[in-house]
Short mmCIF file of C-alpha atoms in Angstrom, two decimals:
data_model
loop_
_atom_site.label_atom_id
_atom_site.label_comp_id
_atom_site.label_asym_id
_atom_site.label_seq_id
_atom_site.Cartn_x
_atom_site.Cartn_y
_atom_site.Cartn_z
CA MET A 1 9.97 -9.43 -14.93
CA ILE A 2 11.64 -8.64 -11.60
CA ARG A 3 12.89 -5.30 -12.95
CA LYS A 4 9.37 -4.24 -13.98
CA VAL A 5 7.97 -5.34 -10.65
CA LEU A 6 10.59 -3.45 -8.65
CA LEU A 7 10.15 -0.33 -10.79
CA LEU A 8 6.38 -0.56 -10.23
CA ALA A 9 6.95 -1.04 -6.50
CA ILE A 10 9.24 1.97 -6.16
CA ILE A 11 7.12 4.32 -8.27
CA SER A 12 3.85 3.26 -6.65
CA GLY A 13 5.50 3.58 -3.22
CA ILE A 14 6.59 7.13 -4.03
CA LEU A 15 3.10 7.93 -5.32
CA ALA A 16 1.56 6.52 -2.14
CA GLY A 17 3.99 8.53 -0.02
CA VAL A 18 3.18 11.75 -1.86
CA ALA A 19 -0.55 11.05 -1.53
CA SER A 20 -0.07 10.40 2.20
CA LEU A 21 1.83 13.65 2.69
CA ILE A 22 -0.85 15.60 0.82
CA TYR A 23 -3.51 13.91 2.93
CA GLN A 24 -1.54 14.80 6.08
CA LYS A 25 -1.41 18.47 5.05
CA VAL A 26 -5.14 18.56 4.26
CA TYR A 27 -6.01 16.74 7.50
CA THR A 28 -3.84 19.08 9.57
CA SER A 29 -5.19 22.24 7.96
CA SER A 30 -8.80 21.03 8.22
CA LEU A 31 -8.80 19.83 11.83
CA GLY A 32 -5.84 21.69 13.29
CA ALA A 33 -4.42 18.48 14.76
CA ASP A 34 -0.72 18.37 13.95
CA PHE A 35 0.81 14.91 14.30
CA THR A 36 3.99 15.60 12.28
CA LYS A 37 6.17 14.82 15.31
CA ILE A 38 4.59 11.36 15.55
CA ALA A 39 3.94 10.58 11.88
CA LYS A 40 7.06 12.17 10.40
CA PRO A 41 7.02 12.89 6.66
CA VAL A 42 10.29 11.00 6.10
CA GLY A 43 8.89 7.99 7.96
CA ILE A 44 5.73 8.10 5.89
CA MET A 45 7.69 8.08 2.61
CA ILE A 46 10.04 5.32 3.78
CA SER A 47 7.17 3.12 4.98
CA CYS A 48 5.24 3.54 1.72
CA VAL A 49 8.22 2.73 -0.50
CA THR A 50 9.40 -0.14 1.75
CA GLY A 51 5.90 -1.60 1.96
CA ASN A 52 5.49 -1.56 -1.79
CA VAL A 53 8.95 -3.03 -2.43
CA LEU A 54 8.06 -5.90 -0.09
CA ALA A 55 4.72 -6.22 -1.86
CA GLY A 56 6.54 -6.26 -5.19
CA LEU A 57 8.75 -9.10 -4.05
CA GLY A 58 5.63 -10.91 -2.89
CA TYR A 59 3.98 -10.34 -6.25
CA TRP A 60 7.03 -11.64 -8.09
CA ALA A 61 7.16 -14.76 -5.90
CA ALA A 62 3.41 -15.41 -6.25
CA ASP A 63 3.59 -14.97 -10.01
CA LYS A 64 6.60 -17.27 -10.28
CA TRP A 65 5.37 -20.07 -8.02
CA LEU A 66 1.61 -19.94 -8.39
CA LYS A 67 1.56 -19.09 -12.11
CA SER A 68 -1.89 -18.06 -13.32
CA LYS A 69 -3.44 -17.92 -9.82
CA GLY A 70 -0.58 -15.90 -8.33
CA GLU A 71 -1.96 -12.47 -9.13
CA ILE A 72 -5.38 -12.99 -7.58
CA ILE A 73 -3.87 -14.59 -4.48
CA PHE A 74 -1.39 -11.71 -4.19
CA ASN A 75 -4.23 -9.16 -4.53
CA PHE A 76 -6.18 -10.81 -1.72
CA ILE A 77 -3.14 -11.00 0.55
CA PHE A 78 -2.16 -7.38 -0.17
CA ALA A 79 -5.69 -6.18 0.63
CA ILE A 80 -5.92 -8.28 3.81
CA LEU A 81 -2.52 -7.08 5.03
CA SER A 82 -3.53 -3.47 4.34
CA PHE A 83 -6.57 -3.95 6.58
CA ALA A 84 -4.52 -5.77 9.22
CA THR A 85 -1.98 -2.96 9.52
CA ILE A 86 -4.59 -0.48 10.68
CA LEU A 87 -4.71 -2.25 14.04
CA GLY A 88 -1.37 -0.63 14.84
CA ALA A 89 -2.90 2.82 14.41
CA PHE A 90 -5.49 2.10 17.08
CA ALA A 91 -2.94 0.52 19.42
CA ALA A 92 -0.39 3.35 19.10
CA LYS A 93 0.72 4.90 22.38
CA LEU A 94 0.89 8.64 21.85
CA PRO A 95 2.87 11.01 24.07
CA LEU A 96 0.85 12.35 26.99
CA ASP A 97 1.21 15.95 25.80
CA THR A 98 -0.45 15.18 22.44
CA ALA A 99 -3.44 17.38 21.72
CA SER A 100 -6.53 15.59 20.40
CA PRO A 101 -5.15 12.04 20.39
CA GLU A 102 -8.54 10.73 19.29
CA LEU A 103 -7.91 12.27 15.85
CA PHE A 104 -4.71 10.29 15.23
CA PRO A 105 -6.38 7.16 13.77
CA GLY A 106 -8.33 9.38 11.39
CA LEU A 107 -5.02 10.59 10.02
CA VAL A 108 -3.07 7.37 9.69
CA VAL A 109 -5.73 4.75 8.89
CA PRO A 110 -6.40 6.00 5.33
CA MET A 111 -2.65 6.16 4.73
CA HIS A 112 -2.43 2.40 5.22
CA PHE A 113 -4.49 1.90 2.06
CA PHE A 114 -2.55 4.30 -0.19
CA PRO A 115 0.26 1.81 -1.06
CA ALA A 116 -2.22 -0.84 -2.24
CA LEU A 117 -4.26 1.78 -4.09
CA ALA A 118 -1.17 3.10 -5.87
CA TRP A 119 -0.04 -0.45 -6.72
CA PHE A 120 -3.41 -1.48 -8.14
CA THR A 121 -3.65 1.79 -10.09
CA LEU A 122 -0.21 1.63 -11.72
CA LYS A 123 0.14 -2.13 -12.20
CA PRO A 124 -1.61 -2.27 -15.60
CA ILE A 125 0.87 0.28 -16.93
CA PHE A 126 3.90 -1.79 -15.94
CA ILE A 127 2.68 -5.38 -16.17
CA ARG A 128 0.25 -6.61 -18.78
CA ASN A 129 -2.38 -8.99 -17.48
CA GLN A 130 -2.34 -12.52 -18.82
CA THR A 131 -5.61 -14.33 -19.34
CA ASN A 132 -7.71 -14.51 -16.23
CA TRP A 133 -7.64 -18.05 -14.88
CA PHE A 134 -11.27 -17.92 -13.82
CA LEU A 135 -12.51 -16.81 -17.26
CA THR A 136 -10.71 -19.39 -19.36
CA GLU A 137 -12.55 -22.45 -20.50
CA ARG A 138 -11.50 -25.70 -18.93
#
């Protein structure tokens, strides 16, 4: 199980990183605000893969310890943490010579949701869902 989870985490992290880099290119070409010196492409890829590997370890632990309720609890925590991380984008101190600093959150806030989106999209391919605990008869 841990091998499938880690493979899912790495592949979904790479997918999220690629989606983030594509979004960065589209955002830059559309608005002309280039933040590649602040949000470096290598940093974006590393943060997406690292975030999803940590999420994968969290999923594995939740599934192991919480059994049938682990997945739903993990999904809630992953979604809540994705929302919580956007606070850093609004609190970021940009260099004084940055043009259009008000556009920076518009670039990085959507990127915070790409790892969870990639995880939730690819998870059914890697890990088959057991019976839903809330749909089973008691």
